mmCIF file of C-alpha atoms in Angstrom:
data_model
loop_
_atom_site.group_PDB
_atom_site.id
_atom_site.type_symbol
_atom_site.label_atom_id
_atom_site.label_comp_id
_atom_site.label_asym_id
_atom_site.label_seq_id
_atom_site.Cartn_x
_atom_site.Cartn_y
_atom_site.Cartn_z
ATOM 1 C CA MET A 102 -33.342 -7.342 -1.643
ATOM 2 C CA ILE A 103 -29.903 -8.809 -2.014
ATOM 3 C CA LEU A 104 -28.825 -6.501 0.760
ATOM 4 C CA VAL A 105 -31.301 -7.791 3.448
ATOM 5 C CA PRO A 106 -29.772 -11.234 4.266
ATOM 6 C CA LEU A 107 -26.103 -10.123 4.124
ATOM 7 C CA PRO A 108 -25.696 -8.618 7.616
ATOM 8 C CA PHE A 109 -27.468 -11.589 9.103
ATOM 9 C CA LEU A 110 -25.361 -14.058 7.335
ATOM 10 C CA VAL A 111 -22.166 -12.272 8.565
ATOM 11 C CA SER A 112 -23.622 -12.332 12.106
ATOM 12 C CA LEU A 113 -24.344 -16.043 11.763
ATOM 13 C CA LEU A 114 -20.709 -16.640 10.627
ATOM 14 C CA LEU A 115 -19.224 -14.672 13.377
ATOM 15 C CA VAL A 116 -21.265 -16.573 16.006
ATOM 16 C CA THR A 117 -20.014 -19.744 14.323
ATOM 17 C CA ILE A 118 -16.497 -18.605 14.547
ATOM 18 C CA LEU A 119 -16.993 -17.741 18.273
ATOM 19 C CA PHE A 120 -18.607 -21.044 19.218
ATOM 20 C CA GLN A 121 -16.177 -23.199 17.309
ATOM 21 C CA ALA A 122 -13.214 -21.254 18.866
ATOM 22 C CA LEU A 123 -14.731 -21.620 22.364
ATOM 23 C CA ARG A 124 -15.285 -25.403 21.748
ATOM 24 C CA ARG A 125 -11.800 -26.056 20.374
ATOM 25 C CA ASP A 126 -9.727 -23.722 22.767
ATOM 26 C CA GLY A 127 -11.924 -22.562 25.570
ATOM 27 C CA ASP A 128 -9.154 -21.860 28.008
ATOM 28 C CA GLY A 129 -7.643 -19.509 25.420
ATOM 29 C CA PHE A 130 -10.584 -17.505 25.142
ATOM 30 C CA ARG A 131 -11.327 -17.384 28.948
ATOM 31 C CA ALA A 132 -7.778 -16.323 29.462
ATOM 32 C CA ASN A 133 -8.528 -13.346 27.192
ATOM 33 C CA PRO A 134 -12.240 -12.498 27.401
ATOM 34 C CA LEU A 135 -11.736 -9.258 25.639
ATOM 35 C CA PHE A 136 -11.568 -10.970 22.254
ATOM 36 C CA THR A 137 -14.492 -13.007 23.066
ATOM 37 C CA ALA A 138 -16.427 -9.648 23.774
ATOM 38 C CA LEU A 139 -15.117 -8.267 20.479
ATOM 39 C CA ILE A 140 -16.458 -10.855 18.270
ATOM 40 C CA ALA A 141 -19.655 -10.911 20.248
ATOM 41 C CA ALA A 142 -20.032 -7.040 19.821
ATOM 42 C CA TYR A 143 -19.415 -7.336 16.153
ATOM 43 C CA ALA A 144 -22.007 -10.090 15.723
ATOM 44 C CA LEU A 145 -24.751 -8.090 17.542
ATOM 45 C CA GLN A 146 -23.861 -5.037 15.470
ATOM 46 C CA SER A 147 -24.223 -6.896 12.333
ATOM 47 C CA ILE A 148 -27.732 -7.955 13.412
ATOM 48 C CA LEU A 149 -28.490 -4.415 14.156
ATOM 49 C CA VAL A 150 -27.143 -3.288 10.709
ATOM 50 C CA GLY A 151 -29.502 -5.867 9.129
ATOM 51 C CA LEU A 152 -32.534 -4.541 10.999
ATOM 52 C CA ARG A 153 -31.588 -0.938 10.237
ATOM 53 C CA TRP A 154 -30.663 -1.209 6.517
ATOM 54 C CA GLY A 155 -32.531 -4.335 5.618
ATOM 55 C CA TYR A 156 -35.890 -3.548 7.119
ATOM 56 C CA ASP A 157 -35.452 0.190 7.678
ATOM 57 C CA LEU A 158 -35.980 -0.379 11.378
ATOM 58 C CA ARG A 159 -34.803 3.011 12.812
ATOM 59 C CA ALA A 160 -35.778 2.014 16.498
ATOM 60 C CA VAL A 161 -32.412 0.193 16.728
ATOM 61 C CA LEU A 162 -30.348 3.464 16.148
ATOM 62 C CA PRO A 163 -30.295 4.291 19.978
ATOM 63 C CA VAL A 164 -28.475 0.848 20.534
ATOM 64 C CA MET A 165 -26.429 0.697 17.252
ATOM 65 C CA SER A 166 -24.708 3.954 17.644
ATOM 66 C CA PRO A 167 -23.525 3.546 21.254
ATOM 67 C CA LEU A 168 -22.329 0.008 20.503
ATOM 68 C CA ALA A 169 -20.493 1.134 17.526
ATOM 69 C CA ALA A 170 -18.636 3.711 19.717
ATOM 70 C CA LEU A 171 -17.626 0.611 21.991
ATOM 71 C CA ILE A 172 -16.189 -1.484 19.214
ATOM 72 C CA ALA A 173 -13.054 0.366 18.226
ATOM 73 C CA PRO A 174 -12.008 1.067 22.089
ATOM 74 C CA LEU A 175 -12.694 -2.652 22.705
ATOM 75 C CA ALA A 176 -10.495 -3.708 19.742
ATOM 76 C CA TRP A 177 -7.765 -1.492 21.262
ATOM 77 C CA LEU A 178 -8.014 -2.955 24.616
ATOM 78 C CA SER A 179 -8.024 -6.649 23.382
ATOM 79 C CA PHE A 180 -4.602 -5.974 21.563
ATOM 80 C CA ASP A 181 -3.290 -3.776 24.357
ATOM 81 C CA SER A 182 -3.773 -6.888 26.680
ATOM 82 C CA LEU A 183 -1.326 -8.806 24.498
ATOM 83 C CA ALA A 184 1.168 -5.977 24.606
ATOM 84 C CA ARG A 185 1.270 -5.547 28.440
ATOM 85 C CA ASP A 186 3.926 -7.112 30.642
ATOM 86 C CA ASP A 187 2.293 -5.993 33.804
ATOM 87 C CA PRO A 188 -1.035 -7.023 35.648
ATOM 88 C CA PRO A 189 -4.261 -7.242 33.686
ATOM 89 C CA LEU A 190 -6.184 -4.004 32.797
ATOM 90 C CA ARG A 191 -8.084 -2.526 35.706
ATOM 91 C CA LEU A 192 -11.167 -0.375 35.742
ATOM 92 C CA ALA A 193 -9.058 3.010 36.079
ATOM 93 C CA ALA A 194 -7.139 2.061 32.867
ATOM 94 C CA ILE A 195 -10.355 0.920 30.919
ATOM 95 C CA ALA A 196 -12.447 4.022 32.030
ATOM 96 C CA PRO A 197 -10.915 6.571 29.635
ATOM 97 C CA HIS A 198 -11.769 4.311 26.837
ATOM 98 C CA LEU A 199 -15.606 4.445 27.672
ATOM 99 C CA LEU A 200 -15.581 8.127 26.992
ATOM 100 C CA PRO A 201 -16.588 7.740 23.292
ATOM 101 C CA PHE A 202 -19.622 5.440 24.353
ATOM 102 C CA ALA A 203 -20.501 8.103 27.094
ATOM 103 C CA LEU A 204 -20.383 10.988 24.548
ATOM 104 C CA VAL A 205 -22.489 9.172 22.099
ATOM 105 C CA VAL A 206 -25.152 8.424 24.587
ATOM 106 C CA ALA A 207 -25.249 11.971 25.647
ATOM 107 C CA LEU A 208 -25.231 13.313 22.045
ATOM 108 C CA ILE A 209 -28.166 10.964 21.300
ATOM 109 C CA LEU A 210 -30.020 12.586 24.146
ATOM 110 C CA LEU A 211 -29.085 16.088 23.549
ATOM 111 C CA TRP A 212 -27.836 16.864 20.052
ATOM 112 C CA PRO A 213 -27.883 13.736 17.560
ATOM 113 C CA ASP A 214 -26.416 15.571 14.611
ATOM 114 C CA PRO A 215 -22.655 15.006 15.412
ATOM 115 C CA VAL A 216 -23.117 11.272 16.392
ATOM 116 C CA GLY A 217 -21.791 9.889 13.053
ATOM 117 C CA ALA A 218 -18.802 12.219 13.052
ATOM 118 C CA VAL A 219 -17.942 11.188 16.624
ATOM 119 C CA ILE A 220 -18.223 7.504 15.645
ATOM 120 C CA ALA A 221 -15.994 7.973 12.604
ATOM 121 C CA ALA A 222 -13.329 9.967 14.551
ATOM 122 C CA THR A 223 -13.365 7.189 17.161
ATOM 123 C CA PHE A 224 -12.714 4.472 14.596
ATOM 124 C CA ALA A 225 -9.944 6.517 12.764
ATOM 125 C CA GLY A 226 -8.069 7.397 16.031
ATOM 126 C CA TYR A 227 -8.149 3.833 17.306
ATOM 127 C CA GLY A 228 -7.280 2.517 14.055
ATOM 128 C CA ALA A 229 -4.433 4.746 13.838
ATOM 129 C CA ALA A 230 -3.164 3.815 17.402
ATOM 130 C CA LEU A 231 -3.303 0.232 16.474
ATOM 131 C CA LEU A 232 -0.993 0.675 13.395
ATOM 132 C CA TRP A 233 1.264 2.733 15.489
ATOM 133 C CA ARG A 234 1.574 0.071 18.001
ATOM 134 C CA ALA A 235 2.134 -2.569 15.308
ATOM 135 C CA ARG A 236 5.270 -0.657 14.262
ATOM 136 C CA LEU A 237 7.055 -2.393 17.302
ATOM 137 C CA GLY A 238 6.716 -5.698 15.419
ATOM 138 C CA PRO A 239 5.825 -9.230 16.838
ATOM 139 C CA ASP A 240 8.064 -8.693 19.895
ATOM 140 C CA GLY A 241 5.769 -5.811 20.968
ATOM 141 C CA LEU A 242 3.057 -8.330 21.747
ATOM 142 C CA VAL A 243 4.832 -9.505 24.794
ATOM 143 C CA ALA A 244 1.757 -11.428 26.350
ATOM 144 C CA SER A 245 1.084 -13.412 23.101
ATOM 145 C CA ARG A 246 2.386 -16.946 22.641
ATOM 146 C CA LEU A 247 5.492 -17.010 20.705
ATOM 147 C CA ASP A 248 4.077 -19.950 18.734
ATOM 148 C CA GLY A 249 1.360 -17.419 17.329
ATOM 149 C CA VAL A 250 2.866 -14.068 17.834
ATOM 150 C CA LEU A 251 3.386 -13.437 14.074
ATOM 151 C CA ARG A 252 -0.330 -14.384 13.643
ATOM 152 C CA SER A 253 -1.159 -11.918 16.280
ATOM 153 C CA HIS A 254 0.726 -9.220 14.920
ATOM 154 C CA ARG A 255 -0.845 -9.583 11.436
ATOM 155 C CA ALA A 256 -4.183 -9.530 13.128
ATOM 156 C CA LEU A 257 -3.314 -6.156 14.925
ATOM 157 C CA GLN A 258 -2.174 -4.728 11.490
ATOM 158 C CA ILE A 259 -5.355 -5.950 9.781
ATOM 159 C CA THR A 260 -7.688 -4.566 12.570
ATOM 160 C CA GLY A 261 -5.998 -1.236 12.388
ATOM 161 C CA VAL A 262 -6.454 -0.917 8.761
ATOM 162 C CA ALA A 263 -10.212 -2.143 8.980
ATOM 163 C CA LEU A 264 -10.923 0.418 11.758
ATOM 164 C CA LEU A 265 -9.685 3.091 9.345
ATOM 165 C CA ALA A 266 -11.665 1.680 6.395
ATOM 166 C CA SER A 267 -14.852 1.715 8.587
ATOM 167 C CA ALA A 268 -14.234 5.362 9.450
ATOM 168 C CA ALA A 269 -13.815 6.056 5.753
ATOM 169 C CA THR A 270 -17.165 4.175 5.035
ATOM 170 C CA ASP A 271 -18.936 6.239 7.740
ATOM 171 C CA ILE A 272 -17.792 9.384 6.103
ATOM 172 C CA LEU A 273 -18.915 8.075 2.676
ATOM 173 C CA VAL A 274 -22.389 7.280 4.168
ATOM 174 C CA SER A 275 -22.672 10.819 5.577
ATOM 175 C CA LEU A 276 -21.820 12.303 2.219
ATOM 176 C CA ASP A 277 -24.247 9.989 0.391
ATOM 177 C CA PHE A 278 -26.948 11.239 2.831
ATOM 178 C CA ALA A 279 -26.088 14.718 2.153
ATOM 179 C CA VAL A 280 -25.836 14.404 -1.619
ATOM 180 C CA SER A 281 -28.422 11.708 -2.431
ATOM 181 C CA GLY A 282 -30.465 11.077 0.541
ATOM 182 C CA GLY A 283 -28.883 7.895 1.320
ATOM 183 C CA THR A 284 -29.393 6.022 -1.950
ATOM 184 C CA HIS A 285 -26.208 3.983 -1.942
ATOM 185 C CA SER A 286 -25.787 3.886 2.014
ATOM 186 C CA GLY A 287 -27.157 0.261 2.221
ATOM 187 C CA ALA A 288 -24.643 -1.156 -0.123
ATOM 188 C CA MET A 289 -21.688 0.702 1.498
ATOM 189 C CA VAL A 290 -22.772 -0.610 4.936
ATOM 190 C CA ALA A 291 -23.038 -4.231 3.488
ATOM 191 C CA VAL A 292 -19.597 -4.146 2.227
ATOM 192 C CA GLY A 293 -18.458 -2.821 5.385
ATOM 193 C CA ASN A 294 -19.782 -5.719 7.201
ATOM 194 C CA VAL A 295 -17.796 -8.199 4.883
ATOM 195 C CA ALA A 296 -14.620 -6.246 5.951
ATOM 196 C CA THR A 297 -15.802 -6.570 9.568
ATOM 197 C CA LEU A 298 -15.888 -10.439 9.068
ATOM 198 C CA LEU A 299 -12.265 -10.422 8.013
ATOM 199 C CA VAL A 300 -11.342 -8.445 11.042
ATOM 200 C CA LEU A 301 -13.133 -10.764 13.297
ATOM 201 C CA GLY A 302 -11.572 -13.821 11.787
ATOM 202 C CA ALA A 303 -8.214 -12.203 12.496
ATOM 203 C CA ALA A 304 -9.268 -11.565 16.006
ATOM 204 C CA ALA A 305 -10.522 -15.060 16.542
ATOM 205 C CA SER A 306 -7.073 -16.391 15.384
ATOM 206 C CA VAL A 307 -5.347 -14.156 17.881
ATOM 207 C CA ALA A 308 -7.410 -15.387 21.003
ATOM 208 C CA SER A 309 -7.318 -19.127 19.834
ATOM 209 C CA SER A 310 -4.318 -21.241 19.637
ATOM 210 C CA SER A 311 -5.841 -23.274 16.709
ATOM 211 C CA SER A 312 -4.012 -23.578 13.498
ATOM 212 C CA VAL A 313 -4.252 -21.104 10.891
ATOM 213 C CA GLU A 314 -2.813 -22.575 7.734
ATOM 214 C CA ALA A 315 -2.351 -19.252 6.016
ATOM 215 C CA GLU A 316 0.438 -18.710 8.325
ATOM 216 C CA ALA A 317 2.536 -21.342 6.800
ATOM 217 C CA ASN A 318 3.636 -18.955 3.951
ATOM 218 C CA ALA A 319 4.037 -15.834 6.296
ATOM 219 C CA THR A 320 7.402 -14.327 6.777
ATOM 220 C CA GLU A 321 8.643 -12.290 9.734
ATOM 221 C CA PRO A 322 10.586 -9.051 9.202
ATOM 222 C CA ALA A 323 14.277 -9.456 10.058
ATOM 223 C CA PRO A 324 15.350 -7.160 13.019
ATOM 224 C CA ASP A 325 17.533 -4.042 12.155
ATOM 225 C CA ARG A 326 21.127 -4.986 11.467
ATOM 226 C CA THR A 327 22.461 -1.278 11.305
ATOM 227 C CA VAL A 328 25.441 -0.368 13.496
ATOM 228 C CA ALA A 329 23.043 1.361 15.856
ATOM 229 C CA SER A 330 21.637 -2.050 16.711
ATOM 230 C CA LEU A 331 24.969 -3.713 17.636
ATOM 231 C CA PRO A 332 24.844 -5.375 21.125
ATOM 232 C CA THR A 333 26.119 -3.752 24.234
ATOM 233 C CA LYS A 334 27.864 -5.825 26.935
ATOM 234 C CA ALA A 335 24.577 -5.878 29.001
ATOM 235 C CA ASP A 336 22.770 -7.334 25.910
ATOM 236 C CA LEU A 337 25.260 -10.189 25.670
ATOM 237 C CA GLU A 338 24.842 -10.888 29.514
ATOM 238 C CA ILE A 339 21.141 -11.018 29.049
ATOM 239 C CA ALA A 340 21.554 -13.199 25.894
ATOM 240 C CA ASN A 341 23.674 -15.527 27.860
ATOM 241 C CA ALA A 342 21.166 -15.718 30.632
ATOM 242 C CA ILE A 343 18.445 -16.547 28.223
ATOM 243 C CA GLU A 344 20.411 -19.232 26.592
ATOM 244 C CA THR A 345 21.023 -20.830 29.887
ATOM 245 C CA LEU A 346 17.181 -20.875 30.443
ATOM 246 C CA MET A 347 16.711 -22.510 27.097
ATOM 247 C CA ARG A 348 19.598 -24.983 27.353
ATOM 248 C CA ASP A 349 19.450 -26.160 31.012
ATOM 249 C CA LYS A 350 15.732 -25.591 31.669
ATOM 250 C CA GLU A 351 14.356 -26.241 28.342
ATOM 251 C CA LEU A 352 11.984 -23.430 28.656
ATOM 252 C CA TYR A 353 11.285 -23.414 25.018
ATOM 253 C CA ARG A 354 9.309 -26.564 25.399
ATOM 254 C CA ASP A 355 6.326 -24.613 26.952
ATOM 255 C CA VAL A 356 3.809 -24.112 24.395
ATOM 256 C CA ASP A 357 2.402 -21.230 25.974
ATOM 257 C CA LEU A 358 5.683 -19.509 26.247
ATOM 258 C CA ASN A 359 5.782 -15.582 25.602
ATOM 259 C CA LEU A 360 8.152 -12.772 25.920
ATOM 260 C CA GLU A 361 6.591 -11.792 29.152
ATOM 261 C CA LYS A 362 7.156 -15.141 30.760
ATOM 262 C CA ILE A 363 10.904 -15.023 29.676
ATOM 263 C CA ALA A 364 11.356 -11.558 31.053
ATOM 264 C CA ARG A 365 9.568 -12.688 34.307
ATOM 265 C CA LYS A 366 12.062 -15.488 34.741
ATOM 266 C CA LEU A 367 14.983 -13.139 34.492
ATOM 267 C CA GLY A 368 13.502 -10.228 36.391
ATOM 268 C CA LEU A 369 13.742 -7.872 33.682
ATOM 269 C CA PRO A 370 11.696 -5.635 31.396
ATOM 270 C CA ALA A 371 10.402 -7.465 28.262
ATOM 271 C CA ARG A 372 11.863 -4.842 25.955
ATOM 272 C CA ASP A 373 15.348 -5.428 27.280
ATOM 273 C CA VAL A 374 14.981 -9.092 26.657
ATOM 274 C CA SER A 375 13.670 -8.379 23.077
ATOM 275 C CA ASN A 376 16.568 -5.981 22.414
ATOM 276 C CA ALA A 377 19.199 -8.414 23.660
ATOM 277 C CA ILE A 378 17.963 -11.300 21.312
ATOM 278 C CA ASN A 379 17.508 -8.972 18.411
ATOM 279 C CA ARG A 380 20.893 -7.482 18.599
ATOM 280 C CA THR A 381 23.037 -10.545 19.643
ATOM 281 C CA GLN A 382 21.294 -13.208 17.212
ATOM 282 C CA ALA A 383 19.896 -10.871 14.645
ATOM 283 C CA MET A 384 16.394 -12.395 14.988
ATOM 284 C CA SER A 385 13.288 -11.773 16.851
ATOM 285 C CA VAL A 386 12.583 -13.606 20.116
ATOM 286 C CA SER A 387 9.896 -15.829 18.468
ATOM 287 C CA GLN A 388 12.583 -16.978 15.963
ATOM 288 C CA TYR A 389 15.138 -17.695 18.590
ATOM 289 C CA VAL A 390 12.828 -19.785 20.586
ATOM 290 C CA ASN A 391 11.538 -21.657 17.601
ATOM 291 C CA THR A 392 15.150 -22.075 16.513
ATOM 292 C CA HIS A 393 15.678 -24.179 19.805
ATOM 293 C CA ARG A 394 12.365 -25.989 19.328
ATOM 294 C CA VAL A 395 13.586 -26.926 15.653
ATOM 295 C CA LYS A 396 16.909 -28.230 17.093
ATOM 296 C CA ARG A 397 14.935 -30.454 19.466
ATOM 297 C CA ALA A 398 12.644 -31.864 16.726
ATOM 298 C CA CYS A 399 15.633 -32.461 14.562
ATOM 299 C CA ARG A 400 17.269 -34.700 17.283
ATOM 300 C CA LEU A 401 14.019 -36.483 17.864
ATOM 301 C CA LEU A 402 13.538 -37.011 14.160
ATOM 302 C CA ARG A 403 16.935 -38.481 13.879
ATOM 303 C CA GLU A 404 16.982 -40.521 17.163
ATOM 304 C CA THR A 405 13.439 -41.768 17.396
ATOM 305 C CA GLY A 406 10.530 -43.116 15.368
ATOM 306 C CA GLU A 407 7.842 -41.019 17.086
ATOM 307 C CA PRO A 408 5.367 -39.525 14.834
ATOM 308 C CA VAL A 409 6.023 -36.030 13.454
ATOM 309 C CA THR A 410 2.993 -34.412 15.219
ATOM 310 C CA LYS A 411 4.097 -35.888 18.641
ATOM 311 C CA ILE A 412 7.680 -34.440 18.036
ATOM 312 C CA MET A 413 6.062 -31.125 17.142
ATOM 313 C CA PHE A 414 4.266 -30.888 20.489
ATOM 314 C CA ASP A 415 7.183 -32.274 22.422
ATOM 315 C CA ALA A 416 9.345 -29.551 21.034
ATOM 316 C CA GLY A 417 7.104 -26.849 22.114
ATOM 317 C CA PHE A 418 5.052 -25.955 18.943
ATOM 318 C CA GLY A 419 1.260 -25.594 19.147
ATOM 319 C CA THR A 420 0.272 -25.582 15.552
ATOM 320 C CA LYS A 421 1.606 -27.605 12.412
ATOM 321 C CA SER A 422 1.612 -24.703 10.213
ATOM 322 C CA ASN A 423 3.929 -22.795 12.498
ATOM 323 C CA PHE A 424 6.105 -26.022 12.859
ATOM 324 C CA ASN A 425 6.545 -26.505 9.139
ATOM 325 C CA ARG A 426 7.223 -22.886 8.590
ATOM 326 C CA GLU A 427 9.874 -22.516 11.158
ATOM 327 C CA PHE A 428 11.452 -25.982 10.519
ATOM 328 C CA LEU A 429 11.594 -24.745 6.835
ATOM 329 C CA ARG A 430 13.219 -21.462 7.929
ATOM 330 C CA VAL A 431 15.976 -23.202 9.956
ATOM 331 C CA THR A 432 16.755 -26.319 8.053
ATOM 332 C CA ALA A 433 15.675 -25.288 4.530
ATOM 333 C CA THR A 434 13.679 -28.542 4.294
ATOM 334 C CA THR A 435 10.571 -30.217 5.773
ATOM 335 C CA PRO A 436 10.292 -32.391 8.795
ATOM 336 C CA SER A 437 9.467 -35.520 6.649
ATOM 337 C CA ALA A 438 12.386 -34.745 4.160
ATOM 338 C CA TYR A 439 14.737 -34.309 7.015
ATOM 339 C CA ARG A 440 13.834 -37.704 8.490
ATOM 340 C CA ARG A 441 13.883 -39.443 5.178
ATOM 341 C CA ALA A 442 17.490 -38.131 4.839
ATOM 342 C CA GLY A 443 18.507 -39.754 8.066
ATOM 343 C CA GLY A 444 19.309 -36.193 9.682
ATOM 344 C CA ASP A 445 22.312 -35.656 7.211
ATOM 345 C CA LEU A 446 21.077 -32.281 6.489
ATOM 346 C CA ALA A 447 22.448 -29.410 8.586
ATOM 347 C CA ALA A 448 19.938 -29.119 11.681
ATOM 348 C CA THR A 449 20.546 -25.532 12.098
ATOM 349 C CA PRO A 450 22.749 -22.954 10.268
ATOM 350 C CA PRO A 451 25.301 -21.296 12.575
ATOM 351 C CA VAL A 452 24.156 -18.066 14.023
ATOM 352 C CA GLU A 453 26.919 -15.588 14.488
ATOM 353 C CA THR A 454 26.739 -13.747 17.772
ATOM 354 C CA ARG A 455 27.301 -10.124 17.116
ATOM 355 C CA GLN A 456 30.153 -8.187 18.859
ATOM 356 C CA PRO A 457 29.315 -5.605 21.524
ATOM 357 C CA VAL A 458 29.672 -1.918 20.987
ATOM 358 C CA ALA A 459 33.013 -0.621 21.985
#
């Protein structure tokens, strides 16, 4: 009986996450409704799992299987929307991702036996695709706010791993039915739902601009420093143009700033902007922008008596955890300690611009 309430509890928690995030940051969710739909789909699927495995209600299977075939493509589309620097996805781009759903519906009507294998293959394929996209690093999520791009990238990785784990669970359930008639399937499905909750928590953190305290101890991989990553003259020109935007226009103070916005201001592809910063400053775009934000915060801490929280927002940070983490990265101290020291500590370590390739 311990399995009966678990899927329903997971669903309740997911609905709570959804409503709290909508209430706290409704604009963020409306701006990216795909993540809202993703959480809602997982919540509904959890209810169906509870009915199927908790009460052996097989009547939900015609709904449960097609919904499962939608979840992995929806996860892909959600993160794909953060990685696009062109207009939002149109139906023509979404339609191919509806094929697993259409195939499962057709199989349910004509030949139900392969349905489980198709769903497992769908989860495995999209999970691998998400992890492949994650290799581009945080700068690959050009539409994600720079203040939370590291969190978004982590959620992308977690989602990819969880989809692969879900595919593995489906395979184990099929084997369990073949070997023992499904004796252990209920327990395996229940554990899978707990993993789903973790994935959805990550997805919620991506769509919402709310603070995630776990981010405070996160670190971002350093860009490649090999000879192949030395800047070209074009990189230096782009980097100078970006520096002008930051210094003269104070673009970094935009809390919702992302790589796509910077690239649009310059009329350049986002990848060119990212490469220019990576190669000339040996840091990611988010680190570069946050360094400018920290410099402003340092000046305000030295010259004003404004509360630290007000200074945080004035400098362009949207979350306390990210502010503290980036301030520590740049100054090797905390904002409060910096103010107590009267600003005597070095505000920012010098960043040496790398020389162009001959």
